[in-house]
């Protein structure tokens, strides 16, 4: 290798770093501009929508896709918002709850899943779904910084914060999915007649008499995020926190539910486990699949919540 | 260590800097390459280094004995030592459980219950690749095509050179050993083409293949609930996933090797632009298909012993080629489908006195390859046959989309991948040489765009598909 080649290598490395850095910032800031105007879609629109109305609602629902699909906020409040997002866990929810105004009077319904708390592999990486707000929202930035969830490369290439979401953002910018002004965050699942057969197969497959071999060691990361919610709730006396686990079609393991119940009692958090609420009701029309209820099931469950928490005066 | 990992991003430049610092003495460079190759492999599981070292020692010694043997029968005896030992190791680690299981099932079908004979064996990464590489070395010496290596470091480096160690390309000793035993140089052509190929490879693997894999995995995990349209789209996605995954891996391997001054043989040549299955196999995983042709098909007699024997040889070569991929009947069936259609093609060409098909051939080839991929991807025979049945039941209802973002990203990236392939294919310049067309500024701009595309679309699959083989 002669000195000419050495110079070429240095030239290629330096130019690549400079050009890619410049392109990255161009893409990142362009996407920032676009994404800030996007109010629809799960990728970022729903988060933007939440951040814009979180201080003007009286009921907020947090959780994963099950919260999103099971709790019809319109049945619980005229002014509520369901912030359930697919595939997220307690880390994401805890971070968003910490962005709430402490002084405002609100009911905060937090949907938690037992699996999340007894999953050995859970690292809180779901908080990464908030990375589009890195360096743009102080609370989210602080959490992302403190948990080291972002890679070192992400600190150089900001556009990594839009990984996997850019197409969705552009699509929702040019052609929004729905009118966000009339959207309350709840996405009921409709089961069409052609899907019923498949649904029944899926439900039948989920029933097994397998011995319960799930892990029963609490995941400390998940527990710490739960404690962070508790700590926030103590600083926000005007807020009412209700924790729930919504029904599933056939729970193969009860031990984890009991253990989570004990943990919630120890933390003195208001918690009700509805996992087996419809255990004996073998009406498949309540379900889309083994873990998600149909809109019919969600209606029944939301009504059940309304009755159960009458004393909290949900319907305001 | 994976090519698409932060570890490799750090490992490669460090090794390159030390390597070119040692440019005055290529033997010192070889020692460095050997050590770094063992670090690269040991990153996965250092215990299996012993297998590579054993295999290297064996063929280094056997190669010399074959060369020194005066009589043909002695040469043959030493060759058999290499064949039995290498294939024996491969047999134990890769196929023992498969044959034990098959034996137990066969016995139980005739009413004789056999205790579970399977063992808890881990399949060492890359064993199929380096076994074929060392085997070809001994066979080439036996055929008097190459001289036995007398430089132990060079030979060990040939077996374990890290860019091609775990998933090929399966390099021939005749190509690689002379390069290892001579001074290497990095010129502008190698630099530009290497950089271009590494980044194109990363894009193919990390952006295209991994994004397609999200949809494929979600459909194949619940294949029984999906209709024909969904299974068809998932299988088409898989056809491109495996292509971009493996060709992307090969691109990174070949590009990395260029940075060290090595020229590897190309492994892919736009296989889906083939009018016949015969042409497909000249373009797909070329280092394996040429290996099978030269060391198996020709050894069996090739087409020199009559029509029937030729068809038998073709079928047998493809069945064994299928089994090489994995210890499952699905891979055997996959190889069988290819062997059958290759034979049919051969028959058609000789009967109609033609050399290839017309444009319709592209569609025919893709359909045959597509159907065979079902057996490659499905976890077992039952699921593969269920999927094939559903595909041909023509129940083409509404398409399952699943994660809309993943689906749209996969589709968009697939389109970009096909357009890039089409552009290079029509330029009459190989992907391996394509980088030379660009000025330094243009090359760095292209690399920068790829980096931003990777930032926006990278997906995190655990492994390259071919690591399992």
XYZ file of C-alpha atoms in Angstrom:
785
model
C 0.000 0.000 0.000
C 1.647 3.238 -1.094
C 1.177 6.723 0.266
C -1.272 7.620 -2.514
C -3.598 4.863 -1.374
C -3.180 5.916 2.254
C -4.208 9.437 1.244
C -7.204 8.060 -0.677
C -8.317 6.009 2.329
C -8.103 9.049 4.597
C -9.945 11.088 1.966
C -12.730 8.487 1.717
C -13.099 8.219 5.508
C -13.118 11.979 6.094
C -15.455 12.725 3.194
C -17.821 9.926 4.196
C -17.967 11.210 7.762
C -18.543 14.803 6.663
C -21.100 14.051 3.940
C -22.987 11.456 5.985
C -23.043 13.800 8.992
C -24.439 16.592 6.860
C -26.983 14.351 5.161
C -27.995 12.919 8.519
C -28.744 16.348 9.966
C -30.614 17.345 6.828
C -32.773 14.221 7.016
C -33.217 14.479 10.784
C -34.287 18.117 10.884
C -36.547 17.653 7.862
C -38.215 14.699 9.525
C -38.538 16.705 12.753
C -40.353 19.442 10.888
C -42.647 16.967 9.187
C -43.240 14.731 12.178
C -44.223 17.623 14.456
C -47.221 18.178 12.221
C -48.230 14.538 12.164
C -51.068 13.710 14.557
C -52.133 10.329 13.247
C -50.588 6.873 13.153
C -48.953 4.777 15.846
C -45.397 5.626 14.790
C -45.414 9.185 16.103
C -48.802 10.798 15.454
C -50.431 9.344 18.528
C -47.521 10.453 20.700
C -47.762 14.000 19.304
C -51.500 13.939 19.859
C -51.017 12.785 23.459
C -48.379 15.439 24.194
C -50.691 18.138 22.812
C -53.751 17.180 24.901
C -52.335 15.463 27.995
C -53.027 18.506 30.165
C -56.575 18.958 29.018
C -58.048 15.511 29.660
C -59.491 14.051 32.843
C -58.751 10.408 32.069
C -55.617 8.941 30.542
C -55.078 5.279 29.752
C -51.542 3.918 29.415
C -50.433 0.489 28.276
C -49.687 -1.734 25.340
C -51.855 -2.946 22.456
C -54.161 -4.655 24.946
C -54.841 -1.370 26.704
C -55.328 0.254 23.327
C -57.830 -2.376 22.166
C -59.589 -3.206 25.460
C -60.414 0.131 27.025
C -62.974 2.221 25.209
C -62.359 5.567 26.899
C -65.509 7.033 25.407
C -67.490 4.737 27.754
C -65.511 5.948 30.763
C -65.112 9.642 30.112
C -66.245 12.351 27.738
C -62.772 13.767 27.815
C -60.388 10.832 28.001
C -57.523 9.592 25.902
C -56.226 6.072 25.430
C -52.437 6.157 24.998
C -52.087 2.396 24.494
C -49.371 1.611 21.928
C -48.497 -1.713 20.297
C -45.512 -3.595 21.683
C -44.581 -1.310 24.528
C -44.041 -2.050 28.219
C -43.851 -0.345 31.582
C -40.699 1.673 30.698
C -42.496 3.575 27.949
C -45.555 4.138 30.113
C -43.561 5.279 33.095
C -41.674 7.828 30.974
C -44.868 9.273 29.522
C -46.569 9.396 32.933
C -43.619 11.402 34.199
C -44.325 14.037 31.517
C -47.755 14.764 33.058
C -48.489 17.965 34.930
C -48.312 16.990 38.625
C -50.860 19.543 39.774
C -53.669 18.661 37.419
C -56.566 16.555 38.634
C -56.688 13.455 36.453
C -57.465 9.774 36.577
C -54.586 7.711 35.263
C -55.452 4.148 34.291
C -52.316 2.074 33.833
C -52.620 -1.270 32.093
C -49.817 -3.637 33.081
C -49.083 -7.142 31.863
C -47.787 -9.888 34.131
C -45.565 -11.158 31.332
C -43.762 -7.834 31.284
C -42.775 -8.225 34.936
C -41.562 -11.826 34.737
C -39.763 -11.653 31.427
C -36.032 -12.237 31.956
C -35.184 -10.546 28.692
C -37.050 -7.322 29.354
C -34.542 -4.465 29.397
C -36.882 -1.500 29.132
C -35.935 -1.064 25.484
C -39.543 -0.139 24.667
C -38.612 3.348 25.828
C -36.738 3.544 22.520
C -40.098 4.100 20.864
C -39.831 7.639 22.268
C -36.488 8.315 20.603
C -38.015 10.730 18.084
C -38.375 13.106 21.038
C -34.725 12.750 22.080
C -33.260 16.226 22.621
C -36.709 17.681 22.025
C -38.503 16.763 25.239
C -36.440 17.201 28.435
C -38.086 14.369 30.432
C -37.843 11.854 27.594
C -34.244 12.924 26.871
C -33.337 12.481 30.528
C -34.790 8.967 30.624
C -33.120 7.930 27.352
C -29.804 9.333 28.565
C -29.982 7.703 31.982
C -30.975 4.269 30.701
C -28.296 4.144 27.965
C -30.870 2.647 25.633
C -29.578 4.615 22.678
C -26.432 3.389 20.958
C -23.286 5.492 20.691
C -23.886 5.739 16.941
C -27.252 7.375 17.630
C -25.415 10.289 19.223
C -23.639 10.888 15.901
C -26.346 9.873 13.455
C -29.556 11.491 14.747
C -31.659 10.053 11.917
C -31.420 6.675 13.669
C -34.101 8.121 15.938
C -36.483 7.759 13.009
C -35.507 4.166 12.328
C -38.420 2.219 10.922
C -40.852 5.105 11.213
C -39.964 7.571 8.452
C -42.247 6.096 5.791
C -45.167 5.998 8.226
C -44.537 9.617 9.193
C -44.419 10.788 5.582
C -47.534 8.803 4.759
C -49.434 10.299 7.693
C -48.162 13.773 6.861
C -49.502 13.665 3.328
C -52.487 11.422 3.967
C -53.632 11.209 7.589
C -55.365 7.975 8.559
C -58.210 9.693 10.361
C -59.363 13.008 11.756
C -57.323 13.201 14.965
C -59.620 15.812 16.478
C -62.330 13.205 16.899
C -59.917 10.429 17.913
C -59.682 9.353 21.557
C -56.895 6.793 21.157
C -59.060 3.681 21.441
C -58.693 1.289 18.477
C -61.346 -1.386 18.738
C -60.789 -4.591 16.839
C -63.521 -5.631 14.457
C -63.773 -9.317 13.598
C -65.298 -9.796 10.182
C -67.295 -12.912 9.394
C -64.459 -14.176 7.181
C -62.042 -13.829 10.107
C -64.200 -15.738 12.581
C -63.005 -19.163 11.438
C -59.346 -18.213 11.747
C -60.047 -16.576 15.121
C -61.626 -19.808 16.403
C -58.568 -21.816 15.272
C -56.240 -19.380 17.010
C -58.275 -19.494 20.217
C -58.430 -23.290 20.192
C -54.649 -23.394 19.724
C -54.112 -21.161 22.753
C -55.755 -23.653 25.111
C -53.214 -26.042 26.479
C -52.874 -27.990 29.672
C -49.138 -27.503 29.761
C -47.518 -27.385 33.130
C -46.828 -23.827 34.205
C -43.122 -23.402 33.589
C -42.961 -19.646 33.140
C -40.230 -17.743 34.902
C -41.331 -16.436 38.295
C -38.498 -14.105 39.080
C -39.478 -10.478 39.015
C -37.682 -8.392 36.418
C -35.977 -5.600 38.350
C -35.977 -3.217 35.380
C -39.740 -3.501 35.064
C -40.121 -3.184 38.832
C -37.999 -0.021 38.899
C -40.170 1.603 36.254
C -43.237 0.649 38.252
C -41.667 2.263 41.310
C -41.001 5.357 39.220
C -44.745 5.594 38.484
C -45.490 5.152 42.172
C -42.988 7.851 43.046
C -44.615 10.211 40.539
C -48.068 9.410 41.915
C -46.903 10.393 45.397
C -45.815 13.767 44.068
C -49.125 14.251 42.278
C -51.823 13.957 44.965
C -54.502 15.330 42.681
C -54.163 12.365 40.386
C -55.878 9.044 40.926
C -53.871 6.054 39.766
C -55.607 2.793 38.917
C -53.603 -0.217 37.773
C -55.228 -3.073 35.924
C -54.445 -6.177 33.902
C -57.089 -6.851 31.273
C -58.507 -10.300 30.421
C -56.867 -12.905 28.261
C -58.629 -15.861 26.678
C -56.867 -18.664 28.474
C -54.203 -18.022 31.086
C -51.816 -20.948 31.377
C -50.099 -19.706 34.494
C -51.587 -18.224 37.646
C -48.500 -18.030 39.822
C -47.157 -14.884 38.141
C -50.526 -13.166 38.575
C -50.499 -13.925 42.298
C -46.943 -12.683 42.623
C -47.676 -9.447 40.775
C -50.711 -8.949 42.987
C -48.499 -9.256 46.068
C -45.984 -6.774 44.646
C -48.733 -4.262 43.907
C -50.055 -4.659 47.458
C -46.581 -4.153 48.878
C -46.251 -0.961 46.841
C -49.710 0.057 48.031
C -50.984 0.617 44.512
C -54.642 0.241 43.545
C -54.567 -2.824 41.335
C -57.114 -5.277 39.965
C -56.177 -8.298 37.936
C -58.898 -9.041 35.359
C -56.902 -11.770 33.597
C -59.530 -14.435 34.227
C -62.591 -12.205 34.056
C -63.977 -14.080 31.047
C -62.359 -17.413 31.792
C -65.662 -19.239 32.059
C -67.367 -17.246 29.368
C -66.492 -19.216 26.241
C -68.024 -16.660 23.936
C -65.461 -16.382 21.165
C -67.115 -13.246 19.830
C -65.429 -11.366 22.693
C -62.045 -12.084 21.149
C -59.907 -11.205 18.142
C -57.157 -13.568 19.222
C -55.974 -15.143 22.478
C -54.683 -11.914 23.970
C -56.760 -9.244 22.248
C -60.474 -8.717 22.691
C -62.765 -7.742 19.870
C -64.660 -4.458 20.037
C -67.574 -6.432 21.483
C -65.370 -7.794 24.265
C -63.814 -4.362 24.804
C -67.282 -2.840 25.199
C -68.181 -5.414 27.837
C -64.880 -4.944 29.629
C -65.031 -1.144 29.553
C -68.530 -1.330 30.992
C -67.221 -3.652 33.702
C -64.487 -1.097 34.516
C -67.073 1.651 34.696
C -69.116 -0.321 37.249
C -66.055 -1.471 39.179
C -64.595 2.014 39.579
C -67.877 3.890 40.119
C -66.457 5.443 43.237
C -63.721 7.157 41.197
C -66.410 8.971 39.236
C -64.868 8.000 35.941
C -67.748 9.319 33.868
C -67.368 13.060 34.128
C -18.696 -12.006 15.339
C -21.303 -10.753 12.927
C -20.497 -8.500 9.971
C -23.442 -6.273 10.881
C -22.299 -5.659 14.450
C -20.565 -2.820 16.269
C -17.845 -5.346 17.182
C -17.006 -5.898 13.512
C -17.098 -2.140 12.861
C -14.308 -1.826 15.447
C -12.539 -5.116 14.682
C -12.093 -4.591 10.922
C -10.338 -1.183 11.008
C -8.059 -2.258 13.877
C -6.962 -5.404 12.015
C -6.587 -3.418 8.781
C -4.383 -0.756 10.350
C -2.059 -3.336 11.972
C -2.120 -5.439 8.792
C -0.963 -2.630 6.510
C 1.580 -1.496 9.109
C 3.144 -4.947 8.659
C 3.187 -4.582 4.862
C 6.969 -5.067 4.678
C 6.581 -8.753 5.510
C 3.585 -10.675 4.219
C 4.377 -13.605 6.534
C 3.822 -11.368 9.545
C 0.599 -10.225 7.921
C -0.439 -13.887 7.634
C 0.243 -14.472 11.333
C -1.923 -11.447 12.115
C -4.678 -12.713 9.807
C -4.580 -16.131 11.462
C -4.788 -14.709 14.982
C -7.539 -12.261 14.048
C -9.473 -14.994 12.249
C -9.392 -17.121 15.385
C -10.513 -14.107 17.459
C -13.316 -13.504 14.941
C -14.469 -17.126 15.189
C -13.809 -17.491 18.937
C -16.049 -14.462 19.554
C -18.931 -16.852 18.875
C -17.595 -19.898 20.784
C -13.861 -20.372 21.343
C -14.287 -24.098 22.109
C -15.031 -24.892 18.472
C -11.722 -23.380 17.368
C -10.276 -26.794 18.185
C -12.301 -28.268 15.299
C -10.916 -25.781 12.784
C -7.398 -26.311 14.076
C -7.823 -30.106 13.887
C -9.235 -29.905 10.377
C -6.407 -27.586 9.311
C -3.716 -29.868 10.784
C -5.276 -32.911 9.190
C -5.428 -31.558 5.662
C -2.063 -29.830 5.936
C -0.494 -33.191 6.789
C -2.636 -35.306 4.447
C -2.027 -32.899 1.542
C 1.717 -33.434 1.817
C 1.324 -37.216 2.140
C -0.873 -37.337 -0.985
C 1.702 -35.343 -2.907
C 4.626 -37.433 -1.692
C 2.932 -40.819 -2.260
C 4.513 -42.583 -5.202
C 1.699 -44.971 -5.985
C -1.879 -44.061 -6.856
C -3.323 -46.444 -4.260
C -1.344 -44.694 -1.508
C -2.556 -41.314 -2.734
C -6.101 -42.661 -2.652
C -5.607 -44.016 0.875
C -4.494 -40.606 2.150
C -7.366 -38.918 0.335
C -9.755 -41.311 2.061
C -8.262 -40.292 5.418
C -9.118 -36.670 4.618
C -12.590 -37.510 3.300
C -13.514 -39.777 6.214
C -12.166 -37.452 8.890
C -13.682 -34.261 7.495
C -17.009 -35.795 6.563
C -16.968 -37.760 9.819
C -16.716 -34.564 11.848
C -19.403 -32.952 9.741
C -21.525 -36.080 10.126
C -21.248 -36.106 13.903
C -21.881 -32.429 14.460
C -24.438 -31.822 11.738
C -26.163 -35.056 10.852
C -25.925 -37.444 13.808
C -29.227 -36.410 15.377
C -30.936 -36.335 11.985
C -29.966 -39.904 11.132
C -30.571 -41.134 14.694
C -34.032 -39.624 14.601
C -34.775 -41.002 11.136
C -33.587 -44.427 12.249
C -35.837 -44.359 15.332
C -38.869 -43.301 13.253
C -38.179 -45.995 10.637
C -37.860 -48.664 13.301
C -41.013 -47.561 15.065
C -42.901 -47.756 11.747
C -42.128 -51.483 11.636
C -43.116 -51.883 15.265
C -39.689 -51.814 16.876
C -39.436 -49.062 19.477
C -35.927 -47.642 19.823
C -34.754 -45.523 22.759
C -34.004 -41.889 22.044
C -30.584 -41.941 20.387
C -30.233 -38.210 19.799
C -27.515 -36.216 21.554
C -27.371 -32.637 22.716
C -24.932 -31.430 20.040
C -24.286 -27.793 19.107
C -23.698 -27.193 15.408
C -20.395 -25.306 15.081
C -20.845 -22.192 12.954
C -19.336 -22.494 9.487
C -18.402 -26.193 9.743
C -20.030 -27.000 6.391
C -18.082 -24.228 4.689
C -14.579 -24.863 5.997
C -15.025 -28.638 5.676
C -15.753 -28.255 1.952
C -12.845 -25.855 1.620
C -10.305 -28.224 3.196
C -11.755 -31.207 1.304
C -11.326 -29.458 -2.035
C -7.688 -28.756 -1.121
C -6.921 -32.476 -0.596
C -8.896 -33.514 -3.701
C -7.093 -30.915 -5.848
C -3.719 -32.275 -4.702
C -4.910 -35.807 -5.428
C -5.922 -34.670 -8.920
C -2.495 -33.015 -9.362
C -4.181 -29.664 -9.856
C -2.288 -27.891 -7.058
C 0.839 -28.401 -4.974
C 0.587 -29.172 -1.259
C 1.295 -26.217 0.970
C 4.526 -26.381 3.013
C 3.825 -23.182 4.878
C 1.749 -24.050 7.911
C 0.713 -20.458 8.705
C -0.388 -19.849 5.121
C -2.404 -23.037 5.053
C -4.065 -22.395 8.406
C -4.860 -18.864 7.202
C -6.397 -20.307 4.040
C -8.761 -22.469 6.107
C -9.735 -19.803 8.610
C -9.434 -16.444 6.805
C -12.150 -14.548 8.647
C -14.063 -12.828 5.838
C -15.023 -16.227 4.398
C -14.778 -18.461 7.455
C -18.344 -18.837 8.628
C -20.471 -18.611 5.500
C -18.164 -18.586 2.513
C -17.637 -17.975 -0.333
C -16.068 -21.440 -0.383
C -12.675 -20.462 -1.760
C -10.518 -22.888 -3.732
C -6.945 -23.429 -2.620
C -5.840 -22.740 -6.193
C -7.226 -19.203 -5.909
C -6.520 -18.296 -2.302
C -3.270 -20.018 -1.234
C -1.131 -18.338 -3.933
C -2.511 -14.976 -2.778
C -1.709 -15.799 0.849
C 1.800 -16.925 -0.070
C 2.601 -13.722 -1.910
C 2.824 -10.054 -1.075
C -0.531 -8.290 -1.275
C -1.218 -4.769 -2.374
C -4.151 -2.492 -1.934
C -4.677 -0.483 -5.093
C -7.338 2.068 -5.945
C -9.483 -0.513 -7.769
C -9.585 -2.871 -4.802
C -10.223 0.008 -2.405
C -13.131 1.507 -4.333
C -14.761 -1.757 -5.324
C -14.261 -3.130 -1.807
C -15.794 -0.121 -0.043
C -18.740 -0.104 -2.465
C -19.352 -3.820 -2.043
C -19.188 -3.733 1.764
C -21.809 -0.994 1.942
C -24.046 -2.488 -0.715
C -23.806 -5.773 1.209
C -24.760 -4.080 4.463
C -27.724 -2.424 2.780
C -28.865 -5.711 1.270
C -28.585 -7.562 4.554
C -29.495 -5.049 7.251
C -32.049 -2.974 5.401
C -33.660 -5.196 2.763
C -33.378 -8.776 4.034
C -34.035 -8.056 7.695
C -37.070 -5.895 6.947
C -38.536 -8.543 4.655
C -37.855 -11.108 7.372
C -40.226 -9.368 9.804
C -43.213 -10.125 7.576
C -41.997 -13.586 6.566
C -41.496 -14.626 10.199
C -44.908 -13.372 11.257
C -46.672 -15.290 8.460
C -44.675 -18.524 8.654
C -45.097 -18.615 12.456
C -48.854 -18.994 11.965
C -48.995 -20.402 8.449
C -52.161 -22.388 9.130
C -54.322 -19.313 9.601
C -53.237 -17.496 6.434
C -54.812 -17.614 2.987
C -53.076 -18.214 -0.352
C -52.391 -14.519 -1.037
C -50.637 -14.007 2.271
C -48.583 -17.194 1.957
C -47.649 -16.309 -1.612
C -46.498 -12.805 -0.686
C -44.599 -14.155 2.349
C -42.874 -16.764 0.170
C -41.953 -14.163 -2.456
C -40.617 -11.965 0.349
C -38.637 -14.954 1.630
C -37.174 -15.596 -1.827
C -35.777 -12.070 -1.769
C -34.947 -12.161 1.940
C -32.668 -15.163 1.560
C -31.142 -13.725 -1.622
C -30.366 -10.322 -0.143
C -29.313 -11.877 3.166
C -26.798 -14.298 1.698
C -25.620 -12.185 -1.227
C -25.285 -9.264 1.203
C -23.151 -11.431 3.482
C -21.018 -12.490 0.502
C -20.628 -8.855 -0.578
C -19.359 -7.853 2.861
C -17.021 -10.877 2.870
C -15.634 -10.174 -0.611
C -15.411 -6.433 0.062
C -13.633 -6.978 3.404
C -11.167 -9.356 1.725
C -10.404 -6.698 -0.885
C -9.350 -4.327 1.900
C -6.644 -6.893 2.767
C -5.609 -7.161 -0.871
C -7.367 -10.496 -1.548
C -9.595 -11.291 -4.494
C -12.314 -13.805 -3.672
C -14.443 -15.411 -6.331
C -17.909 -13.981 -6.770
C -20.715 -15.884 -5.092
C -23.867 -14.392 -6.639
C -24.620 -13.045 -10.084
C -28.219 -11.808 -10.000
C -29.733 -15.317 -9.834
C -33.344 -14.221 -10.246
C -32.492 -12.906 -13.700
C -32.211 -16.493 -14.953
C -34.181 -18.061 -17.785
C -33.465 -21.618 -16.710
C -32.790 -23.436 -13.480
C -29.416 -24.455 -14.896
C -28.605 -20.765 -15.302
C -29.946 -20.078 -11.810
C -27.396 -22.489 -10.363
C -24.626 -20.743 -12.280
C -25.677 -17.522 -10.569
C -26.790 -18.646 -7.072
C -24.238 -19.478 -4.339
C -21.742 -20.037 -7.130
C -18.915 -21.218 -4.878
C -21.115 -24.085 -3.625
C -22.671 -25.005 -6.967
C -19.267 -25.084 -8.679
C -17.901 -27.088 -5.746
C -20.706 -29.632 -6.114
C -20.161 -29.738 -9.874
C -16.380 -30.215 -9.661
C -16.104 -32.536 -6.678
C -19.391 -34.439 -6.652
C -21.150 -34.382 -10.025
C -17.949 -34.930 -12.033
C -16.657 -37.496 -9.510
C -19.895 -39.428 -9.979
C -19.243 -39.475 -13.727
C -20.943 -36.236 -14.733
C -22.506 -36.566 -18.183
C -19.868 -38.949 -19.487
C -21.647 -42.218 -18.719
C -24.877 -42.024 -20.638
C -28.171 -40.231 -20.319
C -29.647 -42.183 -17.396
C -26.469 -41.923 -15.303
C -26.315 -38.186 -16.071
C -29.824 -37.665 -14.694
C -29.019 -39.851 -11.690
C -25.876 -37.790 -11.054
C -27.768 -34.529 -11.316
C -30.440 -35.683 -8.909
C -27.928 -37.150 -6.471
C -25.779 -34.023 -6.536
C -28.747 -31.804 -5.769
C -30.068 -34.129 -3.041
C -26.675 -34.059 -1.330
C -26.465 -30.317 -1.985
C -29.806 -29.991 -0.224
C -28.642 -32.079 2.708
C -25.486 -29.950 2.941
C -27.717 -27.028 3.929
C -29.190 -28.718 6.945
C -30.087 -31.953 8.604
C -33.736 -32.045 7.685
C -35.804 -33.831 5.078
C -37.073 -30.431 3.954
C -33.607 -29.585 2.609
C -33.415 -32.952 0.874
C -36.780 -32.277 -0.782
C -35.596 -28.792 -1.706
C -32.537 -30.309 -3.374
C -34.735 -32.994 -4.949
C -37.014 -30.393 -6.568
C -33.991 -28.639 -8.054
C -32.440 -31.930 -9.180
C -35.711 -33.024 -10.792
C -36.210 -29.779 -12.702
C -32.551 -29.631 -13.744
C -32.958 -33.129 -15.201
C -36.214 -32.166 -16.919
C -34.525 -29.102 -18.374
C -31.632 -31.185 -19.649
C -34.090 -33.581 -21.270
C -36.131 -30.730 -22.805
C -33.062 -29.001 -24.193
C -31.761 -32.172 -25.823
C -35.227 -33.178 -27.126
C -36.025 -29.732 -28.564
C -32.416 -29.045 -29.511
C -32.456 -25.645 -27.791
C -29.992 -24.103 -25.366
C -32.292 -21.937 -23.263
C -35.904 -20.784 -22.887
C -37.403 -17.548 -24.142
C -38.469 -14.664 -21.888
C -41.110 -16.936 -20.341
C -38.164 -18.782 -18.801
C -37.666 -16.021 -16.216
C -41.137 -16.700 -14.827
C -40.746 -20.490 -14.992
C -37.419 -20.366 -13.136
C -38.737 -18.027 -10.474
C -41.829 -20.180 -9.861
C -39.796 -23.381 -9.450
C -37.342 -21.634 -7.145
C -40.219 -20.060 -5.217
C -41.977 -23.365 -4.588
C -38.756 -24.988 -3.473
C -38.110 -22.108 -1.025
C -41.248 -23.156 0.890
C -39.413 -26.338 1.913
C -36.343 -24.316 2.759
C -38.195 -21.905 5.038
C -40.891 -24.064 6.624
C -39.874 -25.661 9.923
C -40.865 -29.191 8.906
C -42.390 -31.290 6.151
C -45.910 -31.054 7.525
C -45.910 -27.247 7.522
C -44.270 -27.088 4.078
C -46.880 -29.382 2.574
C -49.688 -27.433 4.269
C -48.342 -24.184 2.780
C -47.922 -25.717 -0.690
C -51.471 -27.107 -0.526
C -52.826 -23.705 0.506
C -50.867 -21.952 -2.255
C -52.412 -24.224 -4.858
C -55.898 -24.055 -3.381
C -56.104 -20.561 -4.925
C -57.818 -19.128 -1.869
C -56.658 -15.650 -2.810
C -58.565 -13.525 -0.300
C -57.470 -10.336 1.428
C -53.818 -9.972 2.258
C -52.606 -10.055 5.871
C -50.425 -7.008 6.466
C -49.486 -7.284 10.155
C -47.181 -4.471 11.200
C -47.968 -1.907 8.499
C -44.679 -0.044 8.990
C -42.596 -3.220 8.658
C -44.589 -4.331 5.611
C -44.331 -1.009 3.775
C -40.637 -0.631 4.664
C -39.972 -4.163 3.410
C -41.816 -3.521 0.177
C -40.112 -0.194 -0.479
C -36.644 -1.543 0.266
C -37.303 -4.587 -1.887
C -38.175 -2.288 -4.759
C -34.972 -0.290 -4.230
C -32.960 -3.539 -4.053
C -34.452 -4.846 -7.297
C -33.851 -1.510 -9.059
C -30.199 -1.461 -7.947
C -29.774 -5.067 -9.136
C -31.449 -4.251 -12.438
C -29.223 -1.209 -12.966
C -26.015 -3.172 -12.305
C -27.243 -6.207 -14.254
C -27.938 -4.097 -17.344
C -24.644 -2.239 -17.106
C -22.657 -5.352 -18.079
C -20.300 -4.678 -15.158
C -20.312 -7.071 -12.216
C -21.212 -5.838 -8.754
C -17.669 -6.815 -7.750
C -16.256 -4.245 -10.201
C -19.005 -1.659 -10.047
C -17.323 0.614 -7.490
C -14.516 1.526 -9.879
C -16.937 3.580 -11.983
C -17.229 6.219 -9.282
C -14.973 9.134 -8.471
C -13.941 9.371 -4.815
C -16.494 12.121 -4.175
C -19.290 10.154 -5.848
C -18.333 6.980 -3.992
C -18.340 8.724 -0.617
C -21.691 10.304 -1.443
C -23.155 6.889 -2.316
C -21.707 5.388 0.878
C -23.149 8.299 2.882
C -26.598 7.801 1.370
C -26.390 4.094 2.238
C -25.404 4.990 5.819
C -28.452 7.252 6.152
C -30.669 4.554 4.606
C -29.282 2.098 7.161
C -29.995 4.572 9.974
C -33.578 4.954 8.803
C -34.319 1.341 7.941
C -31.968 -1.005 9.790
C -33.714 -3.961 11.306
C -32.228 -6.164 13.950
C -32.174 -9.810 12.919
C -30.057 -12.059 15.109
C -28.054 -13.754 12.386
C -27.379 -14.283 8.733
C -29.620 -17.092 7.444
C -26.687 -19.120 6.147
C -24.956 -19.154 9.578
C -27.159 -22.105 10.471
C -25.617 -24.155 7.693
